[in-house]
XYZ file of C-alpha atoms in Angstrom:
568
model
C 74.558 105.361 9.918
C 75.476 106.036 13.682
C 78.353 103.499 15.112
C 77.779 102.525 18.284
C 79.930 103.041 20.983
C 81.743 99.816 21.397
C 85.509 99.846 21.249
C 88.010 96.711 20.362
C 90.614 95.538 23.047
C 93.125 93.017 23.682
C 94.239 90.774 26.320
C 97.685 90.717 27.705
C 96.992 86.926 28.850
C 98.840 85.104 26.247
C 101.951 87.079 26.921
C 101.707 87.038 30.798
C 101.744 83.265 30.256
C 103.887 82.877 27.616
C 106.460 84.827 29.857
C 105.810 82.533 32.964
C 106.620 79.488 30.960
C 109.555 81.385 29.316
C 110.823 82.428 32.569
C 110.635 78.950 34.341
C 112.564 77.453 31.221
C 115.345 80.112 31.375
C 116.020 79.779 35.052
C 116.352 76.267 34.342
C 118.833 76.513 31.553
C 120.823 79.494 33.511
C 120.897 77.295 36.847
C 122.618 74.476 35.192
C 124.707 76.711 32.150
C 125.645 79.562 34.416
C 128.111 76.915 36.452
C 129.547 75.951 33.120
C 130.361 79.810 32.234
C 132.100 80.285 35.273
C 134.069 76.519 35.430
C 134.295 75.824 31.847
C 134.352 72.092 30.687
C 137.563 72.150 29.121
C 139.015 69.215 26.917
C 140.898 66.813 29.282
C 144.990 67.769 28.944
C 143.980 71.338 27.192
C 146.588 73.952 27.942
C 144.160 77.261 28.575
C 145.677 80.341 28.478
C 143.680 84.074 29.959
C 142.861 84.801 26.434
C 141.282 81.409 25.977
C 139.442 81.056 28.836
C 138.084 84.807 28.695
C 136.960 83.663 25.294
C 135.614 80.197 26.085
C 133.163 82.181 28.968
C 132.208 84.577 25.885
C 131.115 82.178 23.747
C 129.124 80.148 26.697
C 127.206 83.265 27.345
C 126.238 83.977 23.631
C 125.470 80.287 23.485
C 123.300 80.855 26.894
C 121.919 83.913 25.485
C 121.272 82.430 21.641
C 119.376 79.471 23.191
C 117.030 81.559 25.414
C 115.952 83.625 22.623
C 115.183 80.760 20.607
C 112.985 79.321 23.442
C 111.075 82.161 23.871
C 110.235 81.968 19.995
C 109.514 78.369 20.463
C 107.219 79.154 23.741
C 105.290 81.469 21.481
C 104.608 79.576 18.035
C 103.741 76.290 19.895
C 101.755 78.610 22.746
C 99.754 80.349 20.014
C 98.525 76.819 18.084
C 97.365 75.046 21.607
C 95.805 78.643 23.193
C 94.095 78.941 19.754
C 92.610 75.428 19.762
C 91.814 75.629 23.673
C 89.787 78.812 23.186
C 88.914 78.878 20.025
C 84.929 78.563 20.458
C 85.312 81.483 23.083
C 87.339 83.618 20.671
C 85.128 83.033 18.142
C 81.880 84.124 19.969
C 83.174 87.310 20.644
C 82.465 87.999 16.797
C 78.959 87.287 16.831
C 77.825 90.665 17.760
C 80.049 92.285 14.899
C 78.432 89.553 12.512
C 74.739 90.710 13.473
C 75.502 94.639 13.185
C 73.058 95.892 10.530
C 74.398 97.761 7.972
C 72.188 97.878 5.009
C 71.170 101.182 5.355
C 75.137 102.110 4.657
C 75.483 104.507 2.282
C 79.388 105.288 2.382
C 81.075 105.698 -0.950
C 84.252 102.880 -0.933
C 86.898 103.301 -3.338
C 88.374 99.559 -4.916
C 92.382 100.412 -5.515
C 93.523 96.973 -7.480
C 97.409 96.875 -7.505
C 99.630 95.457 -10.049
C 102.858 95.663 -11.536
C 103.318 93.770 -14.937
C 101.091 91.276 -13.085
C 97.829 91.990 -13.872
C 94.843 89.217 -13.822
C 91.934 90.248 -15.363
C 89.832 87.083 -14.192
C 90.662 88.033 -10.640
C 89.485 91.513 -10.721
C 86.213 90.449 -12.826
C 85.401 88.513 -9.690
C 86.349 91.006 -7.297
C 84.165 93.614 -8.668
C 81.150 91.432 -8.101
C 80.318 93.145 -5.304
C 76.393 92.819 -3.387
C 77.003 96.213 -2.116
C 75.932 99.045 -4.256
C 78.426 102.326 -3.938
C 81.352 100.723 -4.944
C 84.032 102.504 -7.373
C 86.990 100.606 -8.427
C 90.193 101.953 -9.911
C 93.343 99.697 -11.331
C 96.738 101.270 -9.981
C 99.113 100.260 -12.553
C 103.069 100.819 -12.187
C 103.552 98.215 -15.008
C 106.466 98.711 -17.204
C 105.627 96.558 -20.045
C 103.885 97.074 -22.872
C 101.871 93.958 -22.830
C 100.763 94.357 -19.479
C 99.493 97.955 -20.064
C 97.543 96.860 -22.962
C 95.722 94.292 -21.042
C 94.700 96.659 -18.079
C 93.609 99.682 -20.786
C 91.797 96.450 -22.373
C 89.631 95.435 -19.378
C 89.311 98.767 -18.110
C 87.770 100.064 -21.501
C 85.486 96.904 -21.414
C 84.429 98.067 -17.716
C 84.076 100.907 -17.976
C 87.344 101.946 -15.403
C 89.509 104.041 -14.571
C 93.854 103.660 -15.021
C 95.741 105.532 -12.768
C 99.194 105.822 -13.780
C 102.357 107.770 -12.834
C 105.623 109.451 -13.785
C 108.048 106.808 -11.926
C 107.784 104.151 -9.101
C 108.850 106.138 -6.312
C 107.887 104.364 -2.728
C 107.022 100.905 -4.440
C 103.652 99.472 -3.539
C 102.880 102.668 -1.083
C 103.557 104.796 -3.326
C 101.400 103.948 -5.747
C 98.315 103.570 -4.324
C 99.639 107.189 -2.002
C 99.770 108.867 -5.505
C 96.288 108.710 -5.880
C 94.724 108.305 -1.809
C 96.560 111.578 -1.880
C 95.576 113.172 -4.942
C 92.993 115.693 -5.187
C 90.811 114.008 -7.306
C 90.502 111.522 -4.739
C 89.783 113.312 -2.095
C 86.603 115.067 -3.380
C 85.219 112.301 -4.424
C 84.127 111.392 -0.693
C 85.232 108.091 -0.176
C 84.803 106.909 3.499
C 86.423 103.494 3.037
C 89.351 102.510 0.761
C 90.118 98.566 -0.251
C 93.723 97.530 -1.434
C 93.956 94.266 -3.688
C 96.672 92.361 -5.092
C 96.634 91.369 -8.296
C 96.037 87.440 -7.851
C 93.311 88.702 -5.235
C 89.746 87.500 -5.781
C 87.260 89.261 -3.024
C 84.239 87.291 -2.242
C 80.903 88.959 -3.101
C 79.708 90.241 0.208
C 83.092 91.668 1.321
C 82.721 95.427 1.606
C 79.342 94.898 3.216
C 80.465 92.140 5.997
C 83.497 94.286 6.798
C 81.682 97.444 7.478
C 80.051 95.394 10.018
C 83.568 95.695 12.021
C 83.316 99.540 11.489
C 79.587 100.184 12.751
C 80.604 97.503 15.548
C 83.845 98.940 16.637
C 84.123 102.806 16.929
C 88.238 102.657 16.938
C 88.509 99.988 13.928
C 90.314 101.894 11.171
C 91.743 98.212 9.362
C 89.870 95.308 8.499
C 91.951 92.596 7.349
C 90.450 89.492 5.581
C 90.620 85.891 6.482
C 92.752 83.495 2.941
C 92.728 80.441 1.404
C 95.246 79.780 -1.263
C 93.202 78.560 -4.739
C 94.346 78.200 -7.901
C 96.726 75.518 -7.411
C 98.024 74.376 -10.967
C 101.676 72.874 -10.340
C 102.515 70.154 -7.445
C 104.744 72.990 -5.938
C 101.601 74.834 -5.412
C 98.961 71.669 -4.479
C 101.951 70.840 -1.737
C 102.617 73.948 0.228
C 99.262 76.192 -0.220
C 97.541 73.842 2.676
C 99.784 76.334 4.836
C 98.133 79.329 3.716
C 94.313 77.619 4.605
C 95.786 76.898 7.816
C 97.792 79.911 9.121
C 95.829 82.769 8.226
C 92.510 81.948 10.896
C 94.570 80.827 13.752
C 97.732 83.129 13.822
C 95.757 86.092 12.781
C 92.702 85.212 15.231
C 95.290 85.512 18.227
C 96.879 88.374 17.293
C 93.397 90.190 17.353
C 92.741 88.962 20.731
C 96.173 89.244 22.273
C 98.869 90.285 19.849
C 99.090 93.102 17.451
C 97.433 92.596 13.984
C 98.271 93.814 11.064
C 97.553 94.508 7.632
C 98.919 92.175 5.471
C 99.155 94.319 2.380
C 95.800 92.829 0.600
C 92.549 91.591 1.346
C 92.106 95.001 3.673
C 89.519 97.873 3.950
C 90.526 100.985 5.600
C 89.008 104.153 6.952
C 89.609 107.135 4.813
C 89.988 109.224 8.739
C 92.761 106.402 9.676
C 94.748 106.139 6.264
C 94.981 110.443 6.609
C 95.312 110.564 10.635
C 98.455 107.739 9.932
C 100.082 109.612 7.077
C 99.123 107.223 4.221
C 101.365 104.858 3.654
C 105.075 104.508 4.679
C 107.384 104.438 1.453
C 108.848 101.388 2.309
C 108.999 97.279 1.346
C 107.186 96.416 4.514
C 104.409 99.324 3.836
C 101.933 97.075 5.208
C 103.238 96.812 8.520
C 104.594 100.243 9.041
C 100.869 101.584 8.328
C 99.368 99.198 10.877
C 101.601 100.845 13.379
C 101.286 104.773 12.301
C 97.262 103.667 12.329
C 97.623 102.049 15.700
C 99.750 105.558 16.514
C 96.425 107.228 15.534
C 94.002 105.327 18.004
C 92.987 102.499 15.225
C 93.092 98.687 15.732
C 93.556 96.320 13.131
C 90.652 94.041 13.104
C 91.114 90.420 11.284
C 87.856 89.207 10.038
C 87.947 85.115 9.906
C 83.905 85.443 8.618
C 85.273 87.448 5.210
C 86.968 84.374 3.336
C 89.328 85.931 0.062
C 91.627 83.557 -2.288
C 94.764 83.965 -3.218
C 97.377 82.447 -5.432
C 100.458 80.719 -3.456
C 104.022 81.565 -5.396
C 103.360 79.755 -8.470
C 107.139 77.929 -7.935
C 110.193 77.845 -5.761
C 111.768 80.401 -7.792
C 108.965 82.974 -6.612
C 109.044 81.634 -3.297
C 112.799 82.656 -2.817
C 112.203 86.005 -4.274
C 108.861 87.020 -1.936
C 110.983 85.779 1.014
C 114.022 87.903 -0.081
C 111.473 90.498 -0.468
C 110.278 90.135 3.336
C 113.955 89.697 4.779
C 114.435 92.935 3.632
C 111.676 94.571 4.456
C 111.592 93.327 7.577
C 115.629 94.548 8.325
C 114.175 97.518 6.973
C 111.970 97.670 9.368
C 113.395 97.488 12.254
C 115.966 100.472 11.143
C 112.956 102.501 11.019
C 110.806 101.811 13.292
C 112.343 100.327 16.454
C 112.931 103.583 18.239
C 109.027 104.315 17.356
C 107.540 100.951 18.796
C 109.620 101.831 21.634
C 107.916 105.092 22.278
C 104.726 104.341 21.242
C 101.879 104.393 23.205
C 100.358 100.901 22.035
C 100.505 98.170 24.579
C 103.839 96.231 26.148
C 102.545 92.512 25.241
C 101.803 94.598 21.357
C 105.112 95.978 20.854
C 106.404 91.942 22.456
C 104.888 90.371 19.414
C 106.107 92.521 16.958
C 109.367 92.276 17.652
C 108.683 88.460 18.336
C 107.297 88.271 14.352
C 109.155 90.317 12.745
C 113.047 90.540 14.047
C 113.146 86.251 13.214
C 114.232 86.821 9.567
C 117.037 89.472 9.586
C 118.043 87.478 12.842
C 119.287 84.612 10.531
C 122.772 86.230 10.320
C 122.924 85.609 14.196
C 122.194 81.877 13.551
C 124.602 81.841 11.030
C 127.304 83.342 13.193
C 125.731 80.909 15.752
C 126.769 78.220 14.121
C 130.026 78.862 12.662
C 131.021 79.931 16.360
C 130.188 76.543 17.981
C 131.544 74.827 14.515
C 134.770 76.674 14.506
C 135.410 78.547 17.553
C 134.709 76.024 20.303
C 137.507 73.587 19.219
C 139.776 76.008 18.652
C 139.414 77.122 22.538
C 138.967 73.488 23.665
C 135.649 73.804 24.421
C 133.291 70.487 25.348
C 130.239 71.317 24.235
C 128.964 67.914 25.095
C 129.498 68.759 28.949
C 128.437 72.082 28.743
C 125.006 71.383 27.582
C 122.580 69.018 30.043
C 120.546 66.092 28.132
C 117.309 67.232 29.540
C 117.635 70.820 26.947
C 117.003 68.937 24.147
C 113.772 68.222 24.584
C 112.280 71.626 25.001
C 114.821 72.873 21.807
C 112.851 69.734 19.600
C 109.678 71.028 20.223
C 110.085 74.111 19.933
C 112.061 73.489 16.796
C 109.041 71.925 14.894
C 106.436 74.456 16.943
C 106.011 76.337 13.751
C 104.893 73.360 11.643
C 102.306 72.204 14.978
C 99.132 74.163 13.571
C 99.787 72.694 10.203
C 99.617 69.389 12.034
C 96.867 69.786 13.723
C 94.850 71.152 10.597
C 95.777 68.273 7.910
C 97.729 65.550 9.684
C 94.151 63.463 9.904
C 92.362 65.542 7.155
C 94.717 64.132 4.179
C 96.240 61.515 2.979
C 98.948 60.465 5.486
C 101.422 59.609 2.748
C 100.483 63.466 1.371
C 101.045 64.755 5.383
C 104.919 62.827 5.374
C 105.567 64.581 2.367
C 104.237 68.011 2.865
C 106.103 67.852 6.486
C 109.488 67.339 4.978
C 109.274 69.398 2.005
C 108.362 72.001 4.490
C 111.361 71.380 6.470
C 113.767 71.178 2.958
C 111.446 74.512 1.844
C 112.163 76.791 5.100
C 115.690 74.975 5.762
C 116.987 76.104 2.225
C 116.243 79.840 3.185
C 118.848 79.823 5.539
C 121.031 81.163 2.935
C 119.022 83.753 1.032
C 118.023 85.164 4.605
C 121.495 85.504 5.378
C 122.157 87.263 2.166
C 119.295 89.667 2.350
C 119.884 90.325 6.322
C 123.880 90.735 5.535
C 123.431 93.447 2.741
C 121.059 95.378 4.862
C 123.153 95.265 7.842
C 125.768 97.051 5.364
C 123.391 99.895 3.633
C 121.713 97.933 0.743
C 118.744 99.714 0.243
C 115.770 97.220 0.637
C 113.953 96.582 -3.119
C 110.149 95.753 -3.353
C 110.184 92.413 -5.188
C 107.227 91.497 -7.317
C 106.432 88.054 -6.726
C 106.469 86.324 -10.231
C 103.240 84.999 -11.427
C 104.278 82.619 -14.600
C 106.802 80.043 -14.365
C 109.043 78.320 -16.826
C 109.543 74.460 -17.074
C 113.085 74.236 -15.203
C 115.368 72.239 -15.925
C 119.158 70.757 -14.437
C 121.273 74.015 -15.216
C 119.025 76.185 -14.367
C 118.335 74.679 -10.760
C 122.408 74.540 -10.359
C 122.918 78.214 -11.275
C 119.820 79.510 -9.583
C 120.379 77.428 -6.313
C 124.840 77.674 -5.992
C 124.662 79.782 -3.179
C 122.588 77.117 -1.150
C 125.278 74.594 -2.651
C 128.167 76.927 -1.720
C 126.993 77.240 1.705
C 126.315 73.975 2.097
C 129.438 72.701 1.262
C 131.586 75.022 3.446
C 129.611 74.248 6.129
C 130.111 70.487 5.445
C 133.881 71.238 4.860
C 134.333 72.836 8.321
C 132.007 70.260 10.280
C 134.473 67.703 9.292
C 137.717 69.551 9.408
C 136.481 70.707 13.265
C 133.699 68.178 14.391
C 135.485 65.102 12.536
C 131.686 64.559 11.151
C 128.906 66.072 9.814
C 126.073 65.189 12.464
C 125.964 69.011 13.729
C 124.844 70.503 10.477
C 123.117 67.179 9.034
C 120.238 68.626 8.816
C 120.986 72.690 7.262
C 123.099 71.082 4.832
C 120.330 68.614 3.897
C 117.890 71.169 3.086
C 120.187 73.337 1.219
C 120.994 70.699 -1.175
C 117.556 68.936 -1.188
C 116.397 72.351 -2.068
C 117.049 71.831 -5.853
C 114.836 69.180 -5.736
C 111.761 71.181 -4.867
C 112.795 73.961 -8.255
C 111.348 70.353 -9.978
C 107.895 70.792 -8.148
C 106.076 73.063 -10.292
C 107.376 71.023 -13.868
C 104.119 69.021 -12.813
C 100.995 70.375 -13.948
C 97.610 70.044 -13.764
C 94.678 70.982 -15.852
C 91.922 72.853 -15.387
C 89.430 70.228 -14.054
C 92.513 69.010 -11.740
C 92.985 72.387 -10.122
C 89.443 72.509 -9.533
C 89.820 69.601 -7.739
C 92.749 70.330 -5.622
C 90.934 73.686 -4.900
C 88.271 72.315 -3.221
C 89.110 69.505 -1.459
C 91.276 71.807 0.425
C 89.198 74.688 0.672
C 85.917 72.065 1.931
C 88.320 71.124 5.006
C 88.810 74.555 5.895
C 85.460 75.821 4.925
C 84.348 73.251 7.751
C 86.779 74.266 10.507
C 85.495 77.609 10.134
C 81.719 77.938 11.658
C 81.766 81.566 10.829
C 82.189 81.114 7.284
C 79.778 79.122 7.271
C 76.977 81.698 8.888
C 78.751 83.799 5.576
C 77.358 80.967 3.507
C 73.857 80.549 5.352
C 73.390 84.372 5.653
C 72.521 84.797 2.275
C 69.342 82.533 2.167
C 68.018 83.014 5.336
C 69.960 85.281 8.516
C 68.529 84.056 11.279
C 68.793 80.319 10.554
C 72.663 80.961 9.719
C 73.359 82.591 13.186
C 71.639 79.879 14.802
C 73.729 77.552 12.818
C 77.027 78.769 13.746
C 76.083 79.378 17.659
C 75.212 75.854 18.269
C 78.403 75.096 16.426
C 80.177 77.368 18.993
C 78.793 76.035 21.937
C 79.255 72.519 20.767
């Protein structure tokens, strides 16, 4: 079938006034901190040597400099909820002609390429391969190293009737697996135009393949489609608590970045054009192979394309104990990342306000061993040079640092504050806090050994979880209690109180609390529940989807459905 000619772009106006705001904010805070820098607010009767005050004016400017940084983070997560909400109806039009593109004449061979690594879910795949388009082939890439887990794939693929693709060693992770056979020659002859990579809790729904060739046909310089989530599947409290995040983040973050920031593949869920995967190199051999192939494809010409019509489920880390080890996993890819590919972004052709919001996304979590240092420098450091913080700091800068502290939590807000239970709302907002708060540490770690040549490891998120219990929770959570304590230790011995780290050493030792979560299970029929009650809310925020639902009985009245919702 002949594309047409159409071509997908992206607006720098998020960033121009993201920047404005940003800009207006930091002349503010310089205008009032700058004076402080040059006349420091000593303690009354403090006998200041050169040394000291040389070093006093240091740590103002870091402070100055820490603080503006964090702003501009805080100007973006709370900018993209409220532009997303503003414009969303607009945004969303601008899909409609993508959603109408005909393609059931297709004929292109697509290749299925289902992950897994002593993970492997044979009810997920079943569903996945349920696919309403006909030339589908699908292969299981396993790099399992257990027995068990080998059986079961050689099981379901003998039942199926598919093929196991295996290799020598795990060289490159993730990329190189599915690279072994992209690469291979047997792939190659067999024509595929389109490859699809999915994890192995991934369930596709039915018309997938067919609604994202739409965005192929549609857009001539598409080479990724990425897939709108929800999380399903919820069997534990852990899971029933935080996987509301998942419904909520994945249409509005990953709408905006297809409008105005860069998008990305986000490892699963995502169809790609056999010309873009070879014209980018395949895939990058490292943790964050994802990301790095979204920006040798962008390299190439291609645009990553989110698709908030194409609804997949997921599983959300089945406990806290997978949590920690997925977000270990992306602290270290991402420090991994940006040893690799800084220089590149900086030379790359792609567009300033793109290269802005990866660094803006991406450089947060290795950045936690600034904070750190942050914190033991105004804990430590500023009493030791007689430094009053208190007059160094104006009243009206908290404000603007409280919102844009709970920014990332606002779309969550405005998705399920008045959509749940408000007693469910309180609890999910602090658990979120005690959840994110108690990564502090194992960001630090992760950023810390990267900083000093640990080479980055490709985690695989566990998908079973044991009943915990007291000892466990200690041993597996004493670095959180470590750093907790000597933080509390040197707020006291320097601050005579604990009030500046209240709240980091809250969450680090409130964080054994949530390792208790998942010890509370639910049955079939309950999951079910959970599942959809969740899944209806966001089912019904998304007028799309629900074309994707209509579509199927009768086109026309679907389209008409979701443009009156749109113009409503």
């Amino acid at each position: 079938m002949e594309q047409k000619k159409d071509v997908m772009k992206k607006s720098p106006a998020l960033y121009l006034t993201m920047i404005g705001i940003w800009t207006v904010l930091t002349v503010l805070l310089w205008a009032y901190f700058l004076p402080h820098v040059i006349h420091v607010p000593f303690r009354a009767g403090s006998n200041i040597s050169l040394g000291v005050a040389i070093g006093a004016r240091v740590l103002l400017t870091f402070n100055g400099i820490f603080i503006s940084y964090f702003w501009l983070n805080g100007v973006k997560d709370f900018l993209y909820v409220i532009w997303y909400y503003v414009f969303r109806r607009h945004m969303l039009r601008r899909y409609l002609d993508v959603m109408a593109t005909d393609v059931s004449g297709a004929t292109d061979k697509v290749l299925m390429a289902y992950c897994t690594c002593n993970d492997f879910d044979g009810r997920s795949l079943e569903e996945s391969m349920k696919q309403t388009y006909p030339h589908v082939t699908t292969v299981i890439l396993d790099d399992s190293t257990e027995e068990s887990y080998k059986t079961a794939v050689d099981n379901f693929a003998q039942k199926h009737g598919l093929q196991v693709i295996r290799r020598a060693d795990r060289t490159g992770f993730k990329a190189g697996n599915i690279n072994h056979y992209f690469m291979g020659e047997e792939c190659k002859n067999a024509g595929y135009g389109y490859y699809v990579i999915l994890d192995s809790d991934e369930i596709l729904p039915p018309d997938y393949v067919e609604e994202s060739l739409k965005y192929f046909y549609a857009r001539k310089n598409v080479g990724i489609v990425q897939a709108n989530h929800i999380s399903d599947r919820n069997r534990n409290f852990f899971m029933k608590l935080f996987h509301v995040g998942v419904n909520s983040h994945w249409p509005t973050y990953q709408t905006m970045k297809h409008f105005y920031g860069f998008s990305t593949m986000l490892g699963h869920g995502a169809m790609l054009k056999r010309e873009c995967y070879e014209q980018a190199g395949g895939f990058p051999p490292l943790v964050a192979e994802d990301l790095c192939l979204s920006i040798e494809a962008r390299g190439a010409g291609y645009y990553v394309a989110f698709a908030p019509n194409i609804v997949c489920r997921e599983e959300y880390p089945i406990d806290y104990v997978a949590f920690k080890k997925r977000h270990s996993k992306w602290t270290q890819g991402n420090l991994e990342f940006i040893k690799k590919y800084t220089g590149k972004i900086a030379q790359s052709k792609m567009k300033w306000f793109e290269k802005m919001d990866i660094v803006l996304f991406t450089y947060n979590l290795p950045l936690t061993a600034v904070f750190a240092f942050f914190i033991f420098a105004n804990l430590m450091i500023a009493p030791l040079l007689s430094i009053d913080l208190g007059r160094a700091y104006a009243g009206w800068m908290i404000a603007p640092t409280i919102v844009f502290f709970f920014s990332p939590m606002l779309n969550d807000f405005i998705t399920w504050a008045f959509r749940l239970n408000p007693l469910r709302t309180i609890v999910y907002t602090v658990a979120v806090i005690m959840l994110y708060g108690s990564m502090l540490t194992t960001s630090l770690v992760s950023a810390t050994k990267g900083i000093f040549g640990k080479k980055a490891r490709f985690i695989v998120t566990p998908k079973s979880s044991q009943k915990i219990g007291l000892w466990f929770a200690l041993k597996f959570q004493w670095k959180e209690i470590a750093f907790s304590t000597l933080l509390l230790v040197i707020s006291l011995i320097f601050q005579g109180g604990i009030l500046p780290v209240l709240l980091i050493v809250a969450t680090g030792y409130s964080s054994i609390v949530l390792l208790f979560f998942s010890n509370i299970r639910y049955s079939e029929a309950e999951t079910a529940r959970i599942d959809k009650r969740t899944a209806d809310v966001s089912f019904a925020l998304n007028p799309l989807y629900r074309y994707g639902k209509n579509k199927r009985n009768h086109r026309e009245k679907g389209m008409k459905a979701v443009k009156s919702s749109l113009r409503g």
